[in-house]
Short mmCIF file of C-alpha atoms and ligand atoms in Angstrom, two decimals:
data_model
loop_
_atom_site.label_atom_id
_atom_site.label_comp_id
_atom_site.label_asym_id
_atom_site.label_seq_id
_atom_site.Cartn_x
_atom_site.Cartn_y
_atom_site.Cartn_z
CA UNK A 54 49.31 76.92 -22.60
CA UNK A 55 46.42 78.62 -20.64
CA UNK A 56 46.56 82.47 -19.89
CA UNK A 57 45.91 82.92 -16.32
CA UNK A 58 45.50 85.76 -13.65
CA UNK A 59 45.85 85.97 -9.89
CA UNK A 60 44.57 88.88 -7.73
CA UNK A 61 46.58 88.73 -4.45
CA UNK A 62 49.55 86.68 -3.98
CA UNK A 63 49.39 86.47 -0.58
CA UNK A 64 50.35 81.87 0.52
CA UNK A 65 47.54 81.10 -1.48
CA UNK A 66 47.13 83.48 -4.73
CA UNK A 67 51.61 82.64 -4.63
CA UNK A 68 51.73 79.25 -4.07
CA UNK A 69 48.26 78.77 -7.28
CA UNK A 70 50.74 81.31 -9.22
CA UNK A 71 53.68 79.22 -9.02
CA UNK A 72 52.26 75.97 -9.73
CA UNK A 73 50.56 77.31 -13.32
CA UNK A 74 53.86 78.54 -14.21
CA UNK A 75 55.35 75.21 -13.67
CA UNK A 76 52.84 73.51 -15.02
CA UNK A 77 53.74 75.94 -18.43
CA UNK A 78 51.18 78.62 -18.30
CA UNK A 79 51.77 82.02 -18.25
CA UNK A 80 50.58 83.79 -15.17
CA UNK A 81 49.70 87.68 -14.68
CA UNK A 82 50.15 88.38 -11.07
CA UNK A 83 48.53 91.12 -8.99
CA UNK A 84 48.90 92.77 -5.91
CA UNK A 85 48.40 96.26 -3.88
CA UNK A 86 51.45 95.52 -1.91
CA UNK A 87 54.84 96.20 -3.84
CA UNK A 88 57.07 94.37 -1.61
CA UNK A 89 54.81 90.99 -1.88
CA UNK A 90 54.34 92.01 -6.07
CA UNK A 91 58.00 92.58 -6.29
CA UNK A 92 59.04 89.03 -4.49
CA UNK A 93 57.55 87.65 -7.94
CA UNK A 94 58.95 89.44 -10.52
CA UNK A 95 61.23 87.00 -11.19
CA UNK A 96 58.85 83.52 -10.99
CA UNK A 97 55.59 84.91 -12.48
CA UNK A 98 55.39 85.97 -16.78
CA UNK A 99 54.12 89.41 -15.64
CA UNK A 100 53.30 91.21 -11.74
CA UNK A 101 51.65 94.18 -11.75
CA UNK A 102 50.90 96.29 -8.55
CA UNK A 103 47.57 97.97 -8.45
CA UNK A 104 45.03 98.30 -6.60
CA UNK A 105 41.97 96.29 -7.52
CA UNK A 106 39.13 97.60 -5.99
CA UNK A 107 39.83 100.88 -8.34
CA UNK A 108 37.66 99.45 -11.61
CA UNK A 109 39.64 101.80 -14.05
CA UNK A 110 43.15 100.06 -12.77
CA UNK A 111 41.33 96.87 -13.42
CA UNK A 112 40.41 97.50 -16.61
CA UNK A 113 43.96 98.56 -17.81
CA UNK A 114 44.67 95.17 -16.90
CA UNK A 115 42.80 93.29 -19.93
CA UNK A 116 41.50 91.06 -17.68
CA UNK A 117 39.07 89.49 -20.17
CA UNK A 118 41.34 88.16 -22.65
CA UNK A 119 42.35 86.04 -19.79
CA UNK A 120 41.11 82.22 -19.59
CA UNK A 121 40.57 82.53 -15.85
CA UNK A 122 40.92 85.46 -13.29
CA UNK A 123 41.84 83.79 -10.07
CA UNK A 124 41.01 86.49 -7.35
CA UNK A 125 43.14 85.15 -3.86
CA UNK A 126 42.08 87.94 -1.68
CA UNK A 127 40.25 86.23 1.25
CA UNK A 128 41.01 88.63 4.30
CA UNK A 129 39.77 92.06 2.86
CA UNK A 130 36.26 90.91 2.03
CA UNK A 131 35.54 94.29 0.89
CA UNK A 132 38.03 94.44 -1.62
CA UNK A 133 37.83 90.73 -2.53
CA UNK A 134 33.54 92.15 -3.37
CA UNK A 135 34.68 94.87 -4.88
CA UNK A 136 37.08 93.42 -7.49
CA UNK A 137 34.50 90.53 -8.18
CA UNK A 138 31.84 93.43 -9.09
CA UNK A 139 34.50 95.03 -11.04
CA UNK A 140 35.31 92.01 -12.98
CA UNK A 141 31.95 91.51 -13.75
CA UNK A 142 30.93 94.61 -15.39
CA UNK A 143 34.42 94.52 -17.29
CA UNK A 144 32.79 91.31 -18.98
CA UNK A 145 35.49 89.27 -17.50
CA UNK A 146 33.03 85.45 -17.41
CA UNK A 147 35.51 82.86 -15.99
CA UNK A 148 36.15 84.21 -12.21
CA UNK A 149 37.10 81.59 -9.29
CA UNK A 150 37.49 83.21 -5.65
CA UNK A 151 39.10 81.93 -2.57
CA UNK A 152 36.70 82.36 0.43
CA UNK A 153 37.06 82.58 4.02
CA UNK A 154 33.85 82.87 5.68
CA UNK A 155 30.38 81.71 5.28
CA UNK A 156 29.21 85.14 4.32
CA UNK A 157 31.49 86.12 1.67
CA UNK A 158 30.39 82.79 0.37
CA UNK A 159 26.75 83.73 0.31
CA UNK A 160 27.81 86.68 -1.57
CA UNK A 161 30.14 85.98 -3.88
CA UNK A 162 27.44 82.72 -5.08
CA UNK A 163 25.08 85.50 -5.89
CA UNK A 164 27.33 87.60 -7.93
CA UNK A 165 27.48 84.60 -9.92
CA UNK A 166 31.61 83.49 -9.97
CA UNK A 167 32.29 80.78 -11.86
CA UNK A 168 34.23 78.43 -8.47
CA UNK A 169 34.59 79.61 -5.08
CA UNK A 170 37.25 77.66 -3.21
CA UNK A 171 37.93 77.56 0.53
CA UNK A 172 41.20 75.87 0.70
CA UNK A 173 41.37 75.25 4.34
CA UNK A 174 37.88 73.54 3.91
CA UNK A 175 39.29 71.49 0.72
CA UNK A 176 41.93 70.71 2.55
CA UNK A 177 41.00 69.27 5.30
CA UNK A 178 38.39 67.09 3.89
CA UNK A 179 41.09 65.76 1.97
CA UNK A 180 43.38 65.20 4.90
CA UNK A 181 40.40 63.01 6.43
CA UNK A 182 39.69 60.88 3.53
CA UNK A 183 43.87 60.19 3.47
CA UNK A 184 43.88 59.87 6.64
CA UNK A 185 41.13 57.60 6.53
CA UNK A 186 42.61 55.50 3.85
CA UNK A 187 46.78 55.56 3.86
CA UNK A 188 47.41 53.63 1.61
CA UNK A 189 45.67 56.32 -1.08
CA UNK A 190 48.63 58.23 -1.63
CA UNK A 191 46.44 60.73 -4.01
CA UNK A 192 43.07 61.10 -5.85
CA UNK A 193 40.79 63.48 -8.07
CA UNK A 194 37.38 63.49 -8.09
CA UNK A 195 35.85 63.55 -11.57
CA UNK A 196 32.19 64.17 -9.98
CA UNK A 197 29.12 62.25 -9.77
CA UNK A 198 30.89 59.95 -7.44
CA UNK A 199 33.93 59.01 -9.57
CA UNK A 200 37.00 58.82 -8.65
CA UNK A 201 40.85 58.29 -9.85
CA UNK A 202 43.41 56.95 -7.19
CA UNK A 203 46.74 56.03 -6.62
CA UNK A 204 47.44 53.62 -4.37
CA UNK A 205 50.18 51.98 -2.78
CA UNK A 206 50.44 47.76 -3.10
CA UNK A 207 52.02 46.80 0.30
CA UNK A 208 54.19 43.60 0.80
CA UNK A 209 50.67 41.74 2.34
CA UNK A 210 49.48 42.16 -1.67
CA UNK A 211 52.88 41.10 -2.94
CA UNK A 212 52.61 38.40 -5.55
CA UNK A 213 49.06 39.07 -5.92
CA UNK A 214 47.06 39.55 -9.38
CA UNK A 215 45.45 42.45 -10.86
CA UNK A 216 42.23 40.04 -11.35
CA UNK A 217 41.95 39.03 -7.37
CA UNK A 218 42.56 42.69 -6.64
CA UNK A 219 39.09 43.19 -8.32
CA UNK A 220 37.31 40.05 -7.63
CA UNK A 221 34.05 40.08 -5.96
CA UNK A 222 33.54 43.70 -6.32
CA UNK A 223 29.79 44.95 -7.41
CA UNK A 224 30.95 47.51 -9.45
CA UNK A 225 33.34 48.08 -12.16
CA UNK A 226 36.52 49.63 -11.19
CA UNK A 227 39.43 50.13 -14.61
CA UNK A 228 42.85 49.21 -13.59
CA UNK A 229 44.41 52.84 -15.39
CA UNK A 230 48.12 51.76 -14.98
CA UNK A 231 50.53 49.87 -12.53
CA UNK A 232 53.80 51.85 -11.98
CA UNK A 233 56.75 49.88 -10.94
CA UNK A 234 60.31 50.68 -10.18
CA UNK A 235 61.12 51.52 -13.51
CA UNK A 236 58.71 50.87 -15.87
CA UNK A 237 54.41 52.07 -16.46
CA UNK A 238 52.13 49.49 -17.97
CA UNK A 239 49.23 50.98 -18.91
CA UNK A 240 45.77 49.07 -18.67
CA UNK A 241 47.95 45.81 -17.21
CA UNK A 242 45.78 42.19 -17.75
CA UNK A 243 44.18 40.65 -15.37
CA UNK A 244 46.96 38.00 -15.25
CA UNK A 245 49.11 41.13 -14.42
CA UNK A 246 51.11 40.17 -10.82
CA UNK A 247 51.57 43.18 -8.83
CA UNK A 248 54.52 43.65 -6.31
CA UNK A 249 55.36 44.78 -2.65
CA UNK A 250 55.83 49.08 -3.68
CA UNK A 251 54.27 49.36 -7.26
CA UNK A 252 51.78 51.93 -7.58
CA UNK A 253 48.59 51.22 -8.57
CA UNK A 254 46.25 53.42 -10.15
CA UNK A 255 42.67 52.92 -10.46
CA UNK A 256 38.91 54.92 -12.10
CA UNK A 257 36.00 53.87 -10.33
CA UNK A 258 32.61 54.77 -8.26
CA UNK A 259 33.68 55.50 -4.82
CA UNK A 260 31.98 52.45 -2.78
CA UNK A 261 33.62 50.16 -5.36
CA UNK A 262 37.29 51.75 -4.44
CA UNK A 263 36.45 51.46 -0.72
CA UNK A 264 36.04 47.93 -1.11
CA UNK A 265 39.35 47.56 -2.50
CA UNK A 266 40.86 49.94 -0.48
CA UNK A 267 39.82 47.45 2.38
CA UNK A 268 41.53 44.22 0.32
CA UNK A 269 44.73 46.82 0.35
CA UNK A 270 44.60 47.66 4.12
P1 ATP B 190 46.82 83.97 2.54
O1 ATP B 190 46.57 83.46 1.16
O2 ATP B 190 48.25 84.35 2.76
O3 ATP B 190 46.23 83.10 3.62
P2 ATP B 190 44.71 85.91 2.94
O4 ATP B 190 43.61 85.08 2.42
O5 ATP B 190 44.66 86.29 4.38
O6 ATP B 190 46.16 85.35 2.61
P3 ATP B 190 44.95 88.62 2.26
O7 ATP B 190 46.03 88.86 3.27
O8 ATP B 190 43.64 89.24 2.48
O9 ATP B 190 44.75 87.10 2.00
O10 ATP B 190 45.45 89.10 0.83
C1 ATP B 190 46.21 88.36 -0.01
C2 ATP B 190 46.97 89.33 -0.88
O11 ATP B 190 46.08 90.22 -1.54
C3 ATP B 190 47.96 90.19 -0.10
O12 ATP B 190 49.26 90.03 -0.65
C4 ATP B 190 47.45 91.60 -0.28
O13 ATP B 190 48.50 92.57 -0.43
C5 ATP B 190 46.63 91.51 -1.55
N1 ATP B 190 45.56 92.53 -1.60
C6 ATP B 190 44.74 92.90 -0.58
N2 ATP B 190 43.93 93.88 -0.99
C7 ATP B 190 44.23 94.16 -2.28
C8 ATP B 190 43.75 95.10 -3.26
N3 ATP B 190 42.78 95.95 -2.98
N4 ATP B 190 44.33 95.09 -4.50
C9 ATP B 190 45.32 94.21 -4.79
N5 ATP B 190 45.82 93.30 -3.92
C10 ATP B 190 45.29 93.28 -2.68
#
């Protein structure tokens, strides 16, 4: 179980709150606004309201015997700036920042923050490449290239086996797991026949899961 912080719960610092607590961490949540703070008392392990451009309010806080400090304040550049210096001199080392602008991006990259994210960015990138291929119903890039996907066997790759799926690619791509209706089968054989609504997952280098992708399509 990590021990995670978020600075703002505005859509963003809520919804990355909520999600670690599900996922069974315990979350610290922050915010000026006692209204928004007070909405998750309830869902959050602790919610503090302060105000975190004031360094001495951060530093009651702990903040550095936290694994991550999570700071979700993307309107109020200032005070987004502000808390990232704070954090800083507080010797606070793993800080990721939402960003909402090209500037505070320049900024915040020379303060030296361990991830700035710009979800709207992320997100729509990641709309596109869906888009672009349906039948990936989800993916994570590992870097360098390399990626794991799920994808979706539809009834024209009914009957068909694991070993055709992957025939006359360049590239290796590792068949992860097939999930069917009610059972997994981890790291099926070649001889393995897939059906009309399994879910396939698969690890490769990106050009060699287009190519399949284009088999599935
Ligand atoms: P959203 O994630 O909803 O798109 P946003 O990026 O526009 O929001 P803001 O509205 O700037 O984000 O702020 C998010 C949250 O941060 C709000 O709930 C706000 O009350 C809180 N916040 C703003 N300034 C401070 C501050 N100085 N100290 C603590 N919390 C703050």
């Amino acid at each position: 179980m990590g021990q995670f912080a978020v600075i703002g719960l505005g859509r963003f610092g809520a919804a990355a709150s909520t999600e670690l607590i599900k996922l069974g961490h315990s979350v610290l949540g922050v915010d000026l606004d006692s209204k928004t703070a007070n909405k998750y008392a309830d869902t959050l392990t602790h919610v503090v309201i302060a105000d975190v451009t004031d360094r001495h309010a951060l530093e009651e806080l702990d903040l550095g015997s936290y694994d991550m400090v999570l700071v979700a304040i993307g309107a109020e550049l200032q005070a987004c700036l502000l808390c990232v210096v704070h954090l800083k001199s507080l010797g606070v080392n793993n800080i990721w920042v939402k960003a909402i602008s090209h500037a505070q991006h320049l900024i915040l990259g020379k303060l030296g923050v361990t991830r700035i994210i710009h979800p709207e960015q992320e997100m729509g990138i990641r709309v596109a490449q869906l888009l672009s291929y349906p039948m990936v119903t989800d993916y994570i890039s590992l870097g360098n290239g390399e990626f794991v996907v799920e994808i979706d066997i539809s009834e024209k790759m009914d009957n068909t086996r694991v070993k055709t799926l992957l025939e006359g690619l360049e590239q290796d791509i590792h068949v992860l797991l097939v999930k069917s209706k009610a059972t997994v089968t981890v790291g099926p054989e070649g001889d393995f026949v897939l059906s009309s609504n399994d879910i396939i997952v698969l690890l490769g280098q990106l050009a060699a899961l287009r190519a399949v992708a284009r088999k599935l399509a």
